[in-house]
Coordinates of C-alpha atoms and ligand atoms in Angstrom, one line a residue:
X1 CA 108.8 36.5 132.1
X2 CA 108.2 39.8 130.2
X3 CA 107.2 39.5 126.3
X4 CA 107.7 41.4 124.0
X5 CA 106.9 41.4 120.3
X6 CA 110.3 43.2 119.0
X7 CA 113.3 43.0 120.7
X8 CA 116.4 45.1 119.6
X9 CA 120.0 44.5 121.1
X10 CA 122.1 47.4 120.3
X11 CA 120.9 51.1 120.5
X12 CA 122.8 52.8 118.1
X13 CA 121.1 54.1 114.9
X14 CA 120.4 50.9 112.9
X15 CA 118.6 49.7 116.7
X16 CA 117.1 52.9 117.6
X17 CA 115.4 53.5 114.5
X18 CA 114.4 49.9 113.6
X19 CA 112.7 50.1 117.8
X20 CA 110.8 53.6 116.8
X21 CA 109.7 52.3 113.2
X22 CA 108.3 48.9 115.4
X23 CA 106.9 50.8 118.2
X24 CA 105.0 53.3 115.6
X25 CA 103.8 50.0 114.0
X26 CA 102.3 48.6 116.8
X27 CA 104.6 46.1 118.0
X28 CA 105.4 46.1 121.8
X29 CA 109.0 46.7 121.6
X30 CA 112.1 46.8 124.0
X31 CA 115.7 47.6 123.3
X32 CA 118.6 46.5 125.1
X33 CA 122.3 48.8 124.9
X34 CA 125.0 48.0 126.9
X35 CA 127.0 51.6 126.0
X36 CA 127.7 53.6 128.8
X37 CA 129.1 57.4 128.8
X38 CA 129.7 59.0 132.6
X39 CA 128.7 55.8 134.4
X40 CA 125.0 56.2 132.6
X41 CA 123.4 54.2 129.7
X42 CA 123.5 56.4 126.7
X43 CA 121.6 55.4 123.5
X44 CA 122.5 56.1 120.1
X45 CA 125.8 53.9 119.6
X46 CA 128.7 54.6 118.0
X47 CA 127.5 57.3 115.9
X48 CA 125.7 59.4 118.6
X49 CA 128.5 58.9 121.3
X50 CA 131.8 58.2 120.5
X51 CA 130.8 58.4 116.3
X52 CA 129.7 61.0 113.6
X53 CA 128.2 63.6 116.1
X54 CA 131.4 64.2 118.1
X55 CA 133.4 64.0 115.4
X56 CA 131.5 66.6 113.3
X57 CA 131.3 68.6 116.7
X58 CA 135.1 69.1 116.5
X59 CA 135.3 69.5 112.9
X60 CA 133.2 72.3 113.4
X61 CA 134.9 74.0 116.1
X62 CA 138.1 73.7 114.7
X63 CA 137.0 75.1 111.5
X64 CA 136.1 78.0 113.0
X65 CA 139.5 78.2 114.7
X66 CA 140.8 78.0 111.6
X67 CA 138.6 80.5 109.4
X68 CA 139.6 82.9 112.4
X69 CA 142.5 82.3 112.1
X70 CA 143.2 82.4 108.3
X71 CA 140.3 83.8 106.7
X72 CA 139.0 86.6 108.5
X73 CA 141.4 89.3 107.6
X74 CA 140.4 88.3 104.2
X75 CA 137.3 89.3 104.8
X76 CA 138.4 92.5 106.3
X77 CA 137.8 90.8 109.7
X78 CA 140.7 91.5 112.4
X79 CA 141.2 89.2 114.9
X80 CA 144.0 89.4 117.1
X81 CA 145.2 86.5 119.6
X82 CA 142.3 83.6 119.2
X83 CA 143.5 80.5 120.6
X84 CA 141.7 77.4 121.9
X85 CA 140.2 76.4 125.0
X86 CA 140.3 72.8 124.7
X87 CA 138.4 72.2 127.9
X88 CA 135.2 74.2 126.6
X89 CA 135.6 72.6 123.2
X90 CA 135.1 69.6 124.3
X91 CA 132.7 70.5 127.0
X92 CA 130.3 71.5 123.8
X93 CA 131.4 68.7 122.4
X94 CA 130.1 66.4 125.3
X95 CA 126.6 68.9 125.4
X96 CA 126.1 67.8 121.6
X97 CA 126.4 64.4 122.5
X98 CA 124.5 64.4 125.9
X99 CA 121.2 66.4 124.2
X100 CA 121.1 63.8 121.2
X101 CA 121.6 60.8 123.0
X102 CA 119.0 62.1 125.8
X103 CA 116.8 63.2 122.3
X104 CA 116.8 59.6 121.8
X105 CA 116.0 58.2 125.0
X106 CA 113.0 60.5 125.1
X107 CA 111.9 59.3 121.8
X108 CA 111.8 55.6 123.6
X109 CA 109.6 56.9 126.1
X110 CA 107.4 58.9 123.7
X111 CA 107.1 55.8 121.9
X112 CA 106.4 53.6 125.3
X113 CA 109.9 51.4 124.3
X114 CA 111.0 49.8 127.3
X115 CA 114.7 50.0 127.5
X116 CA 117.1 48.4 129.2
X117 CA 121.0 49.4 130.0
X118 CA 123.2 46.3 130.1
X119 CA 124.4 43.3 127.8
X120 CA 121.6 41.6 124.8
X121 CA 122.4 38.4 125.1
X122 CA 120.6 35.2 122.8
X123 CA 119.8 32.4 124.9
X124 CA 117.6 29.8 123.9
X125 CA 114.8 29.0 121.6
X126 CA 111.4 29.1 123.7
X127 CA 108.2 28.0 121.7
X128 CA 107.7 30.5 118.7
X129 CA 110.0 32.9 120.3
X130 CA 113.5 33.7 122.0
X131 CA 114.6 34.2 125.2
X132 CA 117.1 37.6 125.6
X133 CA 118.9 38.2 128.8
X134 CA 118.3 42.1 128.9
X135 CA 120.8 43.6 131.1
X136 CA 120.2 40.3 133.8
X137 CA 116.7 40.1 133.2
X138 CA 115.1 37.4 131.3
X139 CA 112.4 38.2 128.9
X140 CA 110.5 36.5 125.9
X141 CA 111.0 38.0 122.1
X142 CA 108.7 36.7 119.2
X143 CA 111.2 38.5 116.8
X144 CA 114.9 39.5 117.6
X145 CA 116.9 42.4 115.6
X146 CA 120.7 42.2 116.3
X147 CA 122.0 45.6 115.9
X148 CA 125.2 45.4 117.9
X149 CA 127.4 47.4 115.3
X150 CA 130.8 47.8 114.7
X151 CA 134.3 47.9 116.7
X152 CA 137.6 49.8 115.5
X153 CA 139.8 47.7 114.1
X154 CA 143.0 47.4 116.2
X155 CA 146.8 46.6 114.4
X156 CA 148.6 43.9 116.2
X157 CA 151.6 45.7 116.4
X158 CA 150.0 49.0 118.0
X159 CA 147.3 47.4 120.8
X160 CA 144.9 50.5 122.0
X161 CA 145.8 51.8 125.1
X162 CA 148.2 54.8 126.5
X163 CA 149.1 57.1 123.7
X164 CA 147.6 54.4 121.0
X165 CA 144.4 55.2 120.9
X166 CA 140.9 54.7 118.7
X167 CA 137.9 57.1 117.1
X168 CA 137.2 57.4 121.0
X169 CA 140.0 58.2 122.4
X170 CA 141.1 60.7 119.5
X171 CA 138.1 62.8 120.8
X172 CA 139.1 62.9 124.0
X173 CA 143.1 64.3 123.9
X174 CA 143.0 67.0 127.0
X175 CA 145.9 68.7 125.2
X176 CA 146.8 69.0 121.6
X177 CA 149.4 67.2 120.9
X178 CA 152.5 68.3 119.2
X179 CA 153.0 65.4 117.1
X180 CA 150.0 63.0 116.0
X181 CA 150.8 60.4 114.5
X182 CA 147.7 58.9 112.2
X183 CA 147.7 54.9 110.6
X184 CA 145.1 54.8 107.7
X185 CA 144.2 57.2 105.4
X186 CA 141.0 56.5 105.6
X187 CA 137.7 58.3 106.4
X188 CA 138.5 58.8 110.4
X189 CA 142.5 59.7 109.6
X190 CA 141.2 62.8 107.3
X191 CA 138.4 63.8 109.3
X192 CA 140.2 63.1 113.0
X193 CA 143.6 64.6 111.4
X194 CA 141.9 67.8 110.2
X195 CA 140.8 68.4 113.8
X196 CA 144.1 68.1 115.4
X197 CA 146.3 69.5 112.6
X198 CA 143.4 72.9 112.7
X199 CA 143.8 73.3 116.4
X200 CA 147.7 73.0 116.4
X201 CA 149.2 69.7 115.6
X202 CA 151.9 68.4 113.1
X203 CA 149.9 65.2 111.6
X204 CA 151.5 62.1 109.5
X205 CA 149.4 60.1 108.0
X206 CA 150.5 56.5 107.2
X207 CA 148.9 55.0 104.7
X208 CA 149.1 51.0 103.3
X209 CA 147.9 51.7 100.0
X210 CA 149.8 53.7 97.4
X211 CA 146.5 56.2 97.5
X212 CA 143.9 57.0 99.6
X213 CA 140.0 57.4 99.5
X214 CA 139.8 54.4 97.0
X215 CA 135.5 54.6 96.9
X216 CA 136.0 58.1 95.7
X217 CA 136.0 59.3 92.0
X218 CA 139.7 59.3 91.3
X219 CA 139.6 62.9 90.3
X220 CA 137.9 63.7 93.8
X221 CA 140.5 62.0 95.4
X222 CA 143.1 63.4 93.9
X223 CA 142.1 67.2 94.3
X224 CA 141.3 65.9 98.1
X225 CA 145.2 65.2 98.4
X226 CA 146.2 68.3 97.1
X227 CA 144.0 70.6 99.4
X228 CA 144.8 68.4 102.4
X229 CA 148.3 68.5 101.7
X230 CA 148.2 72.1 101.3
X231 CA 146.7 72.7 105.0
X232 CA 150.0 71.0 106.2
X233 CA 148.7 67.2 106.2
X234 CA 151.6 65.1 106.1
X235 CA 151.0 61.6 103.9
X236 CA 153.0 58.8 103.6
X237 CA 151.7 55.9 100.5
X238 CA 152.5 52.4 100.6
X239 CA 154.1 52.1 103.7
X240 CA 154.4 49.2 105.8
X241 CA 154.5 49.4 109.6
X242 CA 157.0 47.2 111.0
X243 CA 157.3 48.1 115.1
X244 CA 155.5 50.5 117.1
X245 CA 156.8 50.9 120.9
X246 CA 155.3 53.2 123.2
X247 CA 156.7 54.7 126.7
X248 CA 155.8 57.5 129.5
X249 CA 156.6 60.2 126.3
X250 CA 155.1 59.1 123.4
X251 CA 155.0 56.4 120.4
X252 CA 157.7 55.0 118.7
X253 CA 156.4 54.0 114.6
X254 CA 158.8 52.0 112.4
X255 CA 158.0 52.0 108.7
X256 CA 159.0 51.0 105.4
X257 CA 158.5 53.3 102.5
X258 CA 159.8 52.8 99.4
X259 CA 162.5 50.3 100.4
X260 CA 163.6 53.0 103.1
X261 CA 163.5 52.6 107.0
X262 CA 161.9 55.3 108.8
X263 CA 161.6 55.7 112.6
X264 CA 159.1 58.7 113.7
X265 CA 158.6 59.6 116.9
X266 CA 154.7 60.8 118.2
X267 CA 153.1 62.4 121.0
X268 CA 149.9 60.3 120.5
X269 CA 149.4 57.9 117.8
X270 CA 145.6 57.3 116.6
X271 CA 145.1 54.2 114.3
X272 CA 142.0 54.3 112.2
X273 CA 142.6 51.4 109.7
X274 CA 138.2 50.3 109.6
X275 CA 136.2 48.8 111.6
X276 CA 135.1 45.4 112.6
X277 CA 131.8 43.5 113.4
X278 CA 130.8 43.8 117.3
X279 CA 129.8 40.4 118.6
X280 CA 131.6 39.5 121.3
X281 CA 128.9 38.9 124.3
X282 CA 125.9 38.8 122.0
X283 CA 126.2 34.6 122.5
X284 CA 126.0 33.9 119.0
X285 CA 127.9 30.7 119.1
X286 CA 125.2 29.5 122.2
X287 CA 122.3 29.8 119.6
X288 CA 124.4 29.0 116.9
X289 CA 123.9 32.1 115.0
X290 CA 125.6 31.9 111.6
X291 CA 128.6 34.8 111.1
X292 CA 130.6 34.8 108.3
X293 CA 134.3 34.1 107.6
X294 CA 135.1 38.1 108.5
X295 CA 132.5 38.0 111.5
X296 CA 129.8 39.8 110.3
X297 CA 126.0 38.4 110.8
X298 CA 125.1 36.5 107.6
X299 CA 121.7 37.7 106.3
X300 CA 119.9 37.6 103.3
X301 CA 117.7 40.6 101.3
X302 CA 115.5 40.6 104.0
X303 CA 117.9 40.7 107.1
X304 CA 116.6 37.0 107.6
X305 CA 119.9 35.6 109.6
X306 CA 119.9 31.5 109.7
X307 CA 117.9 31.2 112.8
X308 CA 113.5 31.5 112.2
X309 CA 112.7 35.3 114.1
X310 CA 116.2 36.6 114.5
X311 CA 117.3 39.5 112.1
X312 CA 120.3 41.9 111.8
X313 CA 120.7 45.2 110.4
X314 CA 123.3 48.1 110.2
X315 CA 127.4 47.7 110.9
X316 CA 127.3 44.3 112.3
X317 CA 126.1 42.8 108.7
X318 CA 128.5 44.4 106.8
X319 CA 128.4 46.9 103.7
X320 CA 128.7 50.3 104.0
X321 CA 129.4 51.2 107.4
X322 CA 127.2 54.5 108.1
X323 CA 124.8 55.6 110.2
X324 CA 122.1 56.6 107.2
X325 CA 122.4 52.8 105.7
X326 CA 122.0 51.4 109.4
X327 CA 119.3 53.4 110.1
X328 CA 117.5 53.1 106.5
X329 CA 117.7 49.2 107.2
X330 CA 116.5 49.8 110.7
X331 CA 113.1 51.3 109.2
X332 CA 113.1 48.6 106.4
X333 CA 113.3 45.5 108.2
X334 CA 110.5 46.9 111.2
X335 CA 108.1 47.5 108.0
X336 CA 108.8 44.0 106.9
X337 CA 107.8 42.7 110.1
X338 CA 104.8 44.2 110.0
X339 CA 104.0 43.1 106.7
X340 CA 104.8 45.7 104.7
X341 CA 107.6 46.4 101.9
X342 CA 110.3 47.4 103.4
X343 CA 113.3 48.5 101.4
X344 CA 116.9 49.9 100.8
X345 CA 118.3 51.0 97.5
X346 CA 121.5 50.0 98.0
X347 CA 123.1 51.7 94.5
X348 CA 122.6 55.1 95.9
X349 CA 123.4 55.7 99.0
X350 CA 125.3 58.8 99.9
X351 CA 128.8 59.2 101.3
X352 CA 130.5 62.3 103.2
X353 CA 133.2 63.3 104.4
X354 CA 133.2 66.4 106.8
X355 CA 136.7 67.4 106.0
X356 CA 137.6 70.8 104.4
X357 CA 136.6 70.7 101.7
X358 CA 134.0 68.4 102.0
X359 CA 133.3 65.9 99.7
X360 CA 130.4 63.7 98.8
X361 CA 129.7 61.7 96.4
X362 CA 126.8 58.9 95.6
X363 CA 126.2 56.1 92.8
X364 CA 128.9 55.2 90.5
X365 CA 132.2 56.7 89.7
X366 CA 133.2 57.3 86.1
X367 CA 135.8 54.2 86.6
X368 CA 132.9 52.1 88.0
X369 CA 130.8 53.2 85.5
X370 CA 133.3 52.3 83.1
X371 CA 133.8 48.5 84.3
X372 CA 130.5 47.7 84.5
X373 CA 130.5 48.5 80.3
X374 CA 128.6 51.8 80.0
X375 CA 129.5 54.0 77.8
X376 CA 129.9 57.5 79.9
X377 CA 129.2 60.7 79.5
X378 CA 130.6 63.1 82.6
X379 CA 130.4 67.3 83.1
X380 CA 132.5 69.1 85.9
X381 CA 132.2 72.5 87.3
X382 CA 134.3 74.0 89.1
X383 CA 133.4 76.4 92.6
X384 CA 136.1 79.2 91.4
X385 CA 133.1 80.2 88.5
X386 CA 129.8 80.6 91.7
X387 CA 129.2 83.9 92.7
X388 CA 128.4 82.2 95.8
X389 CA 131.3 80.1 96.8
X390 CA 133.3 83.5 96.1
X391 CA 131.3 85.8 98.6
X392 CA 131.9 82.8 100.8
X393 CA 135.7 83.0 100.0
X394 CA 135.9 79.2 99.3
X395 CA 136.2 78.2 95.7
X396 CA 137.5 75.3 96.3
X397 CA 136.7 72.3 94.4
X398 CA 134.0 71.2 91.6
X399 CA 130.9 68.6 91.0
X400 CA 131.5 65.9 88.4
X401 CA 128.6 64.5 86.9
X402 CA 128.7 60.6 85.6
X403 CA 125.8 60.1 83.4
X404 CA 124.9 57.4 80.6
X405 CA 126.1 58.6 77.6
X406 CA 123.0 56.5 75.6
X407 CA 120.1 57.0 77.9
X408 CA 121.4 60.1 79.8
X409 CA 120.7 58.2 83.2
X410 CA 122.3 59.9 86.1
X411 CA 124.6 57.0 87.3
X412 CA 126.8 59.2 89.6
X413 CA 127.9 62.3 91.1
X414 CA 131.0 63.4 92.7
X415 CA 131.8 66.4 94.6
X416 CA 134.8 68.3 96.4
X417 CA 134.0 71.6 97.8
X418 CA 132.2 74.3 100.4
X419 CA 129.1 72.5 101.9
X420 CA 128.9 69.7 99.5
X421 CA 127.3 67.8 102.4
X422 CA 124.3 69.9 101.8
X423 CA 124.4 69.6 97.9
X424 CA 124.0 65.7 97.6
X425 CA 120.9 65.3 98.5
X426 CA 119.0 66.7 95.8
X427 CA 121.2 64.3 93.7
X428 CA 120.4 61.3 95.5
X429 CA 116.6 62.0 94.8
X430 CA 117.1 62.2 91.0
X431 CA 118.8 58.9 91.0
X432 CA 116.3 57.1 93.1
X433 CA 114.0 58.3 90.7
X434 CA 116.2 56.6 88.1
X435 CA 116.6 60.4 86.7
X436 CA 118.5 61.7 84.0
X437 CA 121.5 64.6 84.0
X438 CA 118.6 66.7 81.8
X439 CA 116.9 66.5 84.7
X440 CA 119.1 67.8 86.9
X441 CA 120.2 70.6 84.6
X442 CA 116.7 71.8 83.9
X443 CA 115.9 72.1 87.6
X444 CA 115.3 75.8 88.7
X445 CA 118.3 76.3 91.0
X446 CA 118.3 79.4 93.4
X447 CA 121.5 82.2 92.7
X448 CA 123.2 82.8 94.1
X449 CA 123.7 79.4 96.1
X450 CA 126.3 76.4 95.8
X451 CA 123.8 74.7 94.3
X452 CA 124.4 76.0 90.8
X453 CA 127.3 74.3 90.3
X454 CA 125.4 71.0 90.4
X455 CA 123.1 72.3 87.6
X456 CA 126.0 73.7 85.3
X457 CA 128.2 70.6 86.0
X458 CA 125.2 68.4 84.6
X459 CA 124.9 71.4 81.6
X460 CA 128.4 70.4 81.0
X461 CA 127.7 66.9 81.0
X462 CA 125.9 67.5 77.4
X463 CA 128.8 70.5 76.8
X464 CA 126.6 73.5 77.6
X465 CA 127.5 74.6 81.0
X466 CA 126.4 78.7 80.7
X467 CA 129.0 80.1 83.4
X468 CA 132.3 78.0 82.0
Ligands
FAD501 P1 126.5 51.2 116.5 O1 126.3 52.6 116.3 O2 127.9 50.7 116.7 O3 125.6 50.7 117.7 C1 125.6 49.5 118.3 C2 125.2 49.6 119.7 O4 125.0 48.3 120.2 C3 126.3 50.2 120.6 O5 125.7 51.2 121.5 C4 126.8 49.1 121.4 O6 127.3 49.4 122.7 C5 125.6 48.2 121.5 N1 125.9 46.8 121.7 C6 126.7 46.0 121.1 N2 126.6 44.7 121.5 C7 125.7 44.7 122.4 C8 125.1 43.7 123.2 N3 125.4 42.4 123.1 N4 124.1 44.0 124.1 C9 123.7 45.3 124.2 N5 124.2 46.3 123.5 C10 125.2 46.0 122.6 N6 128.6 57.4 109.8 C11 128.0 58.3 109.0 O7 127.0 58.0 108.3 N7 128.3 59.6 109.1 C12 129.4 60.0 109.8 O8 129.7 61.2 109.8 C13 130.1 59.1 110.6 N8 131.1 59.5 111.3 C14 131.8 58.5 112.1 C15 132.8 59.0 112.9 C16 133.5 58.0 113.6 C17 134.7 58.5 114.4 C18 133.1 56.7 113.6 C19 133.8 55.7 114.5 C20 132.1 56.3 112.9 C21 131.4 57.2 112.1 N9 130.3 56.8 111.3 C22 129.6 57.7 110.5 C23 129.8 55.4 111.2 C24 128.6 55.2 112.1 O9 128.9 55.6 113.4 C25 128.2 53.8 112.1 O10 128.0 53.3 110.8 C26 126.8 53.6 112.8 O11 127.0 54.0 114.2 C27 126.4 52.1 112.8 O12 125.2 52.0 113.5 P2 124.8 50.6 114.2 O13 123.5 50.9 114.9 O14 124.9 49.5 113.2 O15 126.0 50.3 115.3
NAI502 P1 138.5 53.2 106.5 O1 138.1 51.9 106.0 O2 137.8 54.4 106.0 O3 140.0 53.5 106.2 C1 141.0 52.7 106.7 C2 142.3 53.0 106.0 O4 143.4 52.3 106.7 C3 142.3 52.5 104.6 O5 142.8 53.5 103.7 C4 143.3 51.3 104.6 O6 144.0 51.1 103.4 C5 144.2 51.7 105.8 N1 144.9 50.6 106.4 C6 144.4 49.4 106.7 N2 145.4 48.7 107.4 C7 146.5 49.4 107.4 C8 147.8 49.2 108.0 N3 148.1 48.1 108.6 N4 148.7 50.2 107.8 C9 148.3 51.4 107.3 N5 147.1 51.7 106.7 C10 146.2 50.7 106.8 O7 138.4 53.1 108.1 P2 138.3 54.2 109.2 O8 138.9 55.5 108.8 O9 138.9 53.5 110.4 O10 136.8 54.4 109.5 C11 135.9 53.3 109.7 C12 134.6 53.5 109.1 O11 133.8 54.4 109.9 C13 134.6 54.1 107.7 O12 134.9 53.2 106.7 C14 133.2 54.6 107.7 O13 132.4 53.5 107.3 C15 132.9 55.1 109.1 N6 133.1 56.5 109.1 C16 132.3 57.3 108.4 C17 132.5 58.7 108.4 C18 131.7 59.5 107.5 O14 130.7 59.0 107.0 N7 132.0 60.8 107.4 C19 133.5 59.3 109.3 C20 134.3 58.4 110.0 C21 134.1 57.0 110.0

């Protein structure tokens, strides 16, 4: 039997990384992945296949539809009689994908990771170690990472399948359709709606909460509703979903909203109401792997799961579910294995969304800020006053700043607006520095950029933004 010293199941970006960061500390390593993409293994998971990198493929390409469409002329640009070819966008799509997920397989090789395509499944304890059955092959692991992610969430009502489809599916429509209908509000039913209302379709959005974007600063979320409802997204709050039929033509979705029955008829219907721990095959149960009550591996701060040499990290144990905290636990727990101090500072980690505007935001919102007992001190700036964000022809949006109003501690920062993806980082790095909004104004900024208005919205955190 084949040993190894580290063996990952699951090869998405909590298994990939955590097999690199092994491999480049001298551990023989081997990953299993069962995903498969045209009848091949393809590593990289959720996020690289079916995930963030399609997803943000399509936003992209239907952005620029829509700037064509809508903002050229502004820009003294005239552009008669765009339209889309879905086929080729989705052929791009698919090249994305295949040149990342190949990127990665090449980094196993560079790295000498063997890999295997096929199910990770725990078998027995065997002396110090474990046995894995690797894609039908039996080999010997002293230490086991379970990285087997995350699954969408499906709604009783509405199985998956036909014109009820998830994340995956809502890549792949070959036409667009002329009614989409969208349940959950949530990160996917912006992003995924954006797409399809940019290249053509009329999107509802139903939505179980009376808002939406909860984790957000409620004054991002709020200016995220307007502009989204501006572009022609349709929401519906606090609505319950009481029948959903589907036949040759379409969906069927039966609601309550505000004491009212509503029947609306769809062309495709995605649902995108969160996702849910990936077990199934992994043969927890045979080991007797703990999971808790909602399914999720049980670990503790060191990804230590009940059983001596098995370890999870990324979706599958739960927290935020993104590809950055998977992978940053991926890199922690290999350094941990080898001794070292691995770790993940779990207070700051950043969260976008690729919609547009975009919005980001990291560390605590004023509210949070608020309950935990700090006194607060916040500044905003808006994109309407940067040179840059009006050359661009998006002033759209504004930074908030959350600091402590005692010790000036950056404790937060929220943003709405062009490229805010970009912009967070820099705010990340003060806080993990345990940084103060001082600090952040007094940093050099270049102008014109975007960047500015994260320096005058910490200025007007102590009231002396200079542009405002
Ligand atoms: P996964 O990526 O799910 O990888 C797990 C892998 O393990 C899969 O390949 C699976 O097939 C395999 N596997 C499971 N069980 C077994 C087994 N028993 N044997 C062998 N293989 C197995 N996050 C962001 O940070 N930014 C984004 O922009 C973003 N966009 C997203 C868009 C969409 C539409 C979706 C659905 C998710 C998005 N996410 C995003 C979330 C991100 O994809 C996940 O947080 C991330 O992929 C989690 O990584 P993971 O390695 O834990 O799990
Ligand atoms: P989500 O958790 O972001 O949102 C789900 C929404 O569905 C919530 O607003 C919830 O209230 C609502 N909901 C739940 N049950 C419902 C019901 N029965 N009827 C109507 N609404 C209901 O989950 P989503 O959008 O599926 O995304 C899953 C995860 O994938 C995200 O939480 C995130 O971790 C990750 N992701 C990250 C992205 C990014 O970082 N940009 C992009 C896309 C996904």
């Amino acid at each position: 039997m084949d040993t190894f010293d580290v063996m990952v199941i699951g090869g998405g970006p909590a298994g990939y990384v955590a097999a690199i960061r092994a491999a480049q500390l001298g551990f023989r390593t081997a990953c299993v992945d069962e995903f498969t993409r045209n009848g091949k293994g393809s590593l990289g998971g959720t996020c690289l296949n079916v995930g963030c990198i399609p997803s943000k493929a399509m936003l992209d390409s239907s952005e620029r539809f829509e700037m064509i469409q809508h903002d050229a002329a502004e820009h003294g640009i005239d552009v008669d009689g765009a339209r889309v070819n879905l086929s080729k966008m989705l052929g791009r799509k698919a090249g994305v994908v295949d040149k990342l997920t190949g990127g990665v397989a090449y980094l196993f090789k560079k790295n000498k990771i063997t890999s295997f395509h096929g199910l990770g499944q725990l078998v027995r304890q065997e002396g110090e170690g474990w046995v894995i059955n690797a894609a039908g092959t039996e080999v010997l692991a002293k230490q086991v990472i379970v990285a087997t992610g995350s699954s969408p969430r499906a709604l009783p009502l509405a199985p998956f399948g036909g014109h009820i489809v998830e994340n995956s599916g809502a890549l792949e429509f070959s036409e667009v359709p002329a009614r989409l209908g969208v349940i959950g509000a949530g990160v996917i039913g912006v992003e995924l709606g954006s797409v399809w209302r940019r290249l053509g379709a009329q999107v509802t959005i139903l939505e179980a909460l009376p808002g939406f974007l909860m984790a957000a600063d409620d004054a991002v979320s709020k200016e995220a509703l307007k502009q989204f409802q501006k572009q022609g997204l349709e929401f519906h709050f606090s609505v319950n979903i009481t029948d959903v039929q589907q036949d040759d033509a379409g969906v069927t979705v039966s609601y309550t909203e505000k004491d009212q029955t509503v029947t609306a008829q769809f062309d495709k219907l995605i649902v995108s109401i969160g996702r849910v721990p990936h077990t199934a095959g992994l043969g927890a149960d045979a080991v007797g792997l703990a999971l808790d009550e909602r399914g999720f591996v049980k670990v503790d701060s060191h990804y230590r799961t009940n059983l001596a040499g098995i370890y999870a990290i990324g979706d599958v144990i739960g927290g935020a579910m993104l590809a950055h905290k998977a992978e940053e636990e991926g890199v922690a727990l290999a350094e941990m294995l080898a001794g070292q101090a691995g770790h993940v500072n779990y207070d700051v980690i950043p969260w976008v969304i690729y919609t547009s505007p975009e919005i980001a935001w990291a560390g605590l919102t004023e509210k949070q800020a608020k309950e935990k007992g700090l006194t607060v001190k916040t500044g905003q700036f808006p994109f309407s006053a940067n040179g840059r964000a009006l050359g661009h022809g998006d002033p759209r949006g504004f930074v908030k700043v959350v600091a402590d109003a005692q010790t000036d501690r950056l404790l937060g920062v929220h943003m709405i607006g062009p490229n805010v993806s970009e912009l967070i980082g820099e705010t990340v790095a003060i806080m993990e520095f345990g940084g103060s909004s001082e600090d952040l104004a007094r940093t050099v900024h270049a102008h014109p950029t975007l960047s500015e208005v994260v320096k005058e919205a910490a200025l007007a955190a102590d009231k002396r933004a200079l542009h405002m």
